[in-house]
Amino acid sequence: MIPLRDSVRPRTLPFVNYFLILINIYVFIRQTMLPETVLETYFQTYGVIPSAITHFSPFQILAGNWQPFLPLITSIFIHGSLLHLGGNMLYLWVFGDNVEDRLGHFKYLLFYLVCGAAGSIAHIFANPLSQSPLIGASGAIAGVLGAYFIVFPHSKILTLVPIFIFITIIQVKAIYFLFLWFILQLINGLSVFRVNEAAQIVAWWAHIGGFLAGVILIKVLKARHFNSYLHN
């Protein structure tokens, strides 16, 4: 299912959400200018390497060496392909504006970064020995979906649904759309334990961890309450 738009209109200009989309696009454009010989080093440097964190000594933290943890933030602005970027930015465009509206601009930025880090940490727990870099905004955006699930359960999502060779557009309540989305992530997340690391393409546990972080944080950060303005 591909979301096209939702029925809730924000009351404030979601400029942080716009900024996040633009910075992701900018980083990707700059990334495409890198030579192939540099690109792998780029991913290894700014992507999350689970084994680099799980083998990190607490004494190094006390000494002020936080370098292996910086990718918990930098990785969420890097994407592996145009399709990867486009899918993530579509979800952020559809769902992020209203979450920002409810949290406020600064809280939303903090929320986004924390959910991204939480998604990466969930991936590390699921793949503690992995040396493959984790990149992408999926964990942060999954957090946005988790918050939306709590705050706007009755919003309607205009959804593109491929059925075999046919494509149809339907309206689905957010609570059903996002519940199904989460269940699919969970099923896929559990299934990866039966395959080797090389066969894993999507970091499902980053999605799961980000979503659950969003559900929790939207309550902790105390979203503002006012009547939603709905468009059919």
Short mmCIF file of C-alpha atoms in Angstrom, two decimals:
data_model
loop_
_atom_site.label_atom_id
_atom_site.label_comp_id
_atom_site.label_asym_id
_atom_site.label_seq_id
_atom_site.Cartn_x
_atom_site.Cartn_y
_atom_site.Cartn_z
CA MET A 1 0.00 0.00 0.00
CA ILE A 2 1.29 3.44 -0.96
CA PRO A 3 -0.07 6.50 0.90
CA LEU A 4 -0.89 9.52 -1.27
CA ARG A 5 -2.30 11.96 1.28
CA ASP A 6 -4.22 12.08 4.55
CA SER A 7 -7.42 13.86 5.53
CA VAL A 8 -5.97 15.98 8.35
CA ARG A 9 -4.77 19.48 7.56
CA PRO A 10 -2.15 20.97 9.93
CA ARG A 11 -2.95 24.23 11.73
CA THR A 12 0.65 25.48 11.54
CA LEU A 13 3.26 25.55 8.77
CA PRO A 14 5.30 22.32 9.16
CA PHE A 15 8.59 23.96 8.23
CA VAL A 16 10.70 21.43 10.18
CA ASN A 17 9.15 18.59 8.18
CA TYR A 18 9.86 20.47 4.95
CA PHE A 19 13.43 21.07 6.09
CA LEU A 20 13.94 17.38 6.88
CA ILE A 21 12.70 16.40 3.42
CA LEU A 22 14.93 18.97 1.73
CA ILE A 23 18.04 18.03 3.71
CA ASN A 24 17.54 14.36 2.85
CA ILE A 25 17.23 15.24 -0.84
CA TYR A 26 20.28 17.53 -0.65
CA VAL A 27 22.42 14.87 1.03
CA PHE A 28 21.39 12.31 -1.59
CA ILE A 29 22.26 14.66 -4.46
CA ARG A 30 25.69 15.34 -2.95
CA GLN A 31 26.13 11.61 -2.38
CA THR A 32 25.52 10.85 -6.07
CA MET A 33 28.48 13.09 -6.92
CA LEU A 34 30.90 10.90 -4.98
CA PRO A 35 33.11 8.48 -6.93
CA GLU A 36 32.38 4.77 -6.44
CA THR A 37 35.73 4.34 -4.71
CA VAL A 38 34.69 6.88 -2.04
CA LEU A 39 31.05 5.85 -1.65
CA GLU A 40 31.73 2.65 0.31
CA THR A 41 33.94 4.54 2.76
CA TYR A 42 31.20 7.19 3.04
CA PHE A 43 28.61 4.55 4.02
CA GLN A 44 31.02 2.90 6.46
CA THR A 45 31.83 6.24 8.10
CA TYR A 46 28.36 7.74 8.42
CA GLY A 47 26.23 4.60 8.51
CA VAL A 48 25.59 2.62 11.71
CA ILE A 49 27.88 -0.42 12.05
CA PRO A 50 26.33 -2.63 14.77
CA SER A 51 29.56 -4.49 15.58
CA ALA A 52 31.43 -1.20 16.04
CA ILE A 53 28.98 -0.23 18.78
CA THR A 54 28.55 -3.61 20.48
CA HIS A 55 32.33 -4.00 20.74
CA PHE A 56 32.82 -0.45 21.98
CA SER A 57 34.40 -0.20 25.44
CA PRO A 58 32.65 1.90 28.12
CA PHE A 59 36.09 3.23 29.04
CA GLN A 60 36.29 4.86 25.62
CA ILE A 61 33.02 6.68 26.36
CA LEU A 62 34.44 7.92 29.67
CA ALA A 63 37.47 9.14 27.73
CA GLY A 64 35.17 11.23 25.55
CA ASN A 65 35.29 9.09 22.40
CA TRP A 66 31.74 9.14 21.05
CA GLN A 67 32.69 8.66 17.40
CA PRO A 68 30.98 5.26 16.86
CA PHE A 69 27.70 6.71 18.14
CA LEU A 70 27.56 9.73 15.82
CA PRO A 71 26.16 7.60 12.95
CA LEU A 72 23.02 7.06 15.05
CA ILE A 73 22.17 10.56 13.77
CA THR A 74 24.10 10.91 10.51
CA SER A 75 22.82 7.60 9.11
CA ILE A 76 19.20 8.78 9.06
CA PHE A 77 20.03 11.37 6.41
CA ILE A 78 21.67 8.91 4.00
CA HIS A 79 19.87 6.73 1.44
CA GLY A 80 21.09 3.93 -0.77
CA SER A 81 19.04 4.65 -3.88
CA LEU A 82 16.50 7.03 -5.40
CA LEU A 83 13.72 4.52 -4.67
CA HIS A 84 14.84 4.27 -1.04
CA LEU A 85 14.82 8.07 -0.72
CA GLY A 86 11.54 8.54 -2.58
CA GLY A 87 9.63 5.98 -0.51
CA ASN A 88 10.83 7.43 2.77
CA MET A 89 10.15 11.03 1.78
CA LEU A 90 6.64 10.17 0.58
CA TYR A 91 5.75 8.74 3.98
CA LEU A 92 7.36 11.71 5.73
CA TRP A 93 5.42 14.13 3.51
CA VAL A 94 2.07 12.43 4.17
CA PHE A 95 2.38 11.83 7.91
CA GLY A 96 5.03 14.19 9.27
CA ASP A 97 3.26 17.55 8.96
CA ASN A 98 0.48 16.66 11.38
CA VAL A 99 2.80 15.10 13.94
CA GLU A 100 4.86 18.30 13.87
CA ASP A 101 1.65 20.29 14.24
CA ARG A 102 0.76 18.38 17.41
CA LEU A 103 4.22 18.33 18.97
CA GLY A 104 5.43 21.79 18.00
CA HIS A 105 8.47 22.46 15.84
CA PHE A 106 11.35 21.95 18.27
CA LYS A 107 9.81 18.89 19.94
CA TYR A 108 9.16 17.38 16.52
CA LEU A 109 12.79 17.74 15.47
CA LEU A 110 13.93 16.17 18.74
CA PHE A 111 11.30 13.43 18.34
CA TYR A 112 12.45 12.65 14.79
CA LEU A 113 16.13 12.32 15.75
CA VAL A 114 15.43 10.21 18.84
CA CYS A 115 13.15 7.85 16.90
CA GLY A 116 15.83 7.48 14.23
CA ALA A 117 18.41 6.59 16.87
CA ALA A 118 15.95 4.21 18.56
CA GLY A 119 15.35 2.42 15.27
CA SER A 120 19.10 1.98 14.77
CA ILE A 121 19.48 0.64 18.32
CA ALA A 122 16.71 -1.91 17.70
CA HIS A 123 18.56 -3.01 14.57
CA ILE A 124 21.78 -3.35 16.57
CA PHE A 125 20.06 -5.58 19.13
CA ALA A 126 18.72 -7.77 16.32
CA ASN A 127 22.07 -7.86 14.47
CA PRO A 128 24.79 -7.24 17.09
CA LEU A 129 27.66 -8.70 15.07
CA SER A 130 26.77 -7.16 11.71
CA GLN A 131 29.47 -5.21 9.91
CA SER A 132 27.09 -3.91 7.23
CA PRO A 133 26.30 -0.18 7.48
CA LEU A 134 22.71 0.73 8.29
CA ILE A 135 21.52 3.83 6.43
CA GLY A 136 18.18 5.51 5.82
CA ALA A 137 15.51 7.57 7.55
CA SER A 138 13.15 4.62 7.95
CA GLY A 139 13.53 4.35 11.73
CA ALA A 140 12.79 8.06 12.21
CA ILE A 141 9.84 7.94 9.82
CA ALA A 142 8.53 4.80 11.50
CA GLY A 143 8.49 6.87 14.69
CA VAL A 144 6.37 9.46 12.90
CA LEU A 145 3.98 6.67 11.89
CA GLY A 146 3.81 5.44 15.48
CA ALA A 147 2.90 8.91 16.71
CA TYR A 148 0.33 9.34 13.95
CA PHE A 149 -1.19 5.98 14.91
CA ILE A 150 -1.81 7.28 18.43
CA VAL A 151 -2.88 10.86 17.69
CA PHE A 152 -4.82 10.52 14.41
CA PRO A 153 -6.29 6.98 14.40
CA HIS A 154 -9.47 8.05 12.57
CA SER A 155 -7.78 10.07 9.86
CA LYS A 156 -8.39 8.73 6.35
CA ILE A 157 -5.41 7.82 4.19
CA LEU A 158 -5.85 7.99 0.43
CA THR A 159 -3.99 4.86 -0.58
CA LEU A 160 -2.71 3.38 -3.83
CA VAL A 161 -3.24 -0.39 -3.72
CA PRO A 162 -1.78 -2.71 -6.38
CA ILE A 163 -3.89 -5.85 -6.83
CA PHE A 164 -2.06 -8.27 -9.14
CA ILE A 165 -1.87 -6.36 -12.45
CA PHE A 166 -4.46 -3.77 -11.41
CA ILE A 167 -4.06 -0.60 -9.35
CA THR A 168 -6.84 1.00 -7.34
CA ILE A 169 -7.12 3.97 -5.00
CA ILE A 170 -9.07 3.64 -1.77
CA GLN A 171 -9.47 5.49 1.54
CA VAL A 172 -8.30 3.61 4.61
CA LYS A 173 -8.54 4.70 8.24
CA ALA A 174 -5.09 5.45 9.62
CA ILE A 175 -5.52 2.97 12.47
CA TYR A 176 -5.97 0.11 9.97
CA PHE A 177 -3.33 1.32 7.50
CA LEU A 178 -0.64 1.74 10.17
CA PHE A 179 -1.60 -1.39 12.12
CA LEU A 180 -1.22 -3.44 8.94
CA TRP A 181 2.06 -1.65 8.17
CA PHE A 182 3.43 -2.50 11.62
CA ILE A 183 2.32 -6.14 11.46
CA LEU A 184 4.08 -6.54 8.10
CA GLN A 185 7.27 -5.10 9.60
CA LEU A 186 6.98 -7.48 12.56
CA ILE A 187 6.43 -10.54 10.36
CA ASN A 188 9.39 -9.64 8.19
CA GLY A 189 11.48 -8.77 11.23
CA LEU A 190 10.89 -12.18 12.79
CA SER A 191 11.60 -13.91 9.49
CA VAL A 192 15.10 -12.41 9.12
CA PHE A 193 16.37 -14.56 11.97
CA ARG A 194 16.05 -17.52 9.60
CA VAL A 195 18.24 -16.03 6.87
CA ASN A 196 21.88 -15.01 6.79
CA GLU A 197 22.95 -11.38 6.97
CA ALA A 198 23.85 -11.17 3.28
CA ALA A 199 20.24 -11.96 2.35
CA GLN A 200 18.85 -9.07 4.44
CA ILE A 201 18.13 -5.96 2.41
CA VAL A 202 15.66 -4.10 4.64
CA ALA A 203 16.38 -3.30 8.31
CA TRP A 204 12.97 -4.40 9.56
CA TRP A 205 13.87 -4.05 13.22
CA ALA A 206 14.81 -0.41 12.68
CA HIS A 207 11.22 0.08 11.49
CA ILE A 208 9.80 -1.80 14.47
CA GLY A 209 11.98 0.00 17.01
CA GLY A 210 11.28 3.41 15.48
CA PHE A 211 7.51 2.81 15.46
CA LEU A 212 7.43 1.72 19.11
CA ALA A 213 9.63 4.68 20.07
CA GLY A 214 7.16 7.00 18.33
CA VAL A 215 4.21 5.48 20.22
CA ILE A 216 5.98 6.03 23.53
CA LEU A 217 7.49 9.45 22.82
CA ILE A 218 4.27 11.03 21.57
CA LYS A 219 2.93 10.45 25.09
CA VAL A 220 6.11 11.52 26.89
CA LEU A 221 6.43 14.74 24.88
CA LYS A 222 2.73 15.49 25.45
CA ALA A 223 1.32 16.40 22.06
CA ARG A 224 -0.91 19.45 21.98
CA HIS A 225 -4.62 18.69 21.88
CA PHE A 226 -7.12 20.45 19.65
CA ASN A 227 -9.85 19.39 17.27
CA SER A 228 -8.54 18.01 13.98
CA TYR A 229 -9.57 19.73 10.78
CA LEU A 230 -10.56 17.01 8.35
CA HIS A 231 -10.88 17.03 4.58
CA ASN A 232 -12.59 14.15 2.80
#
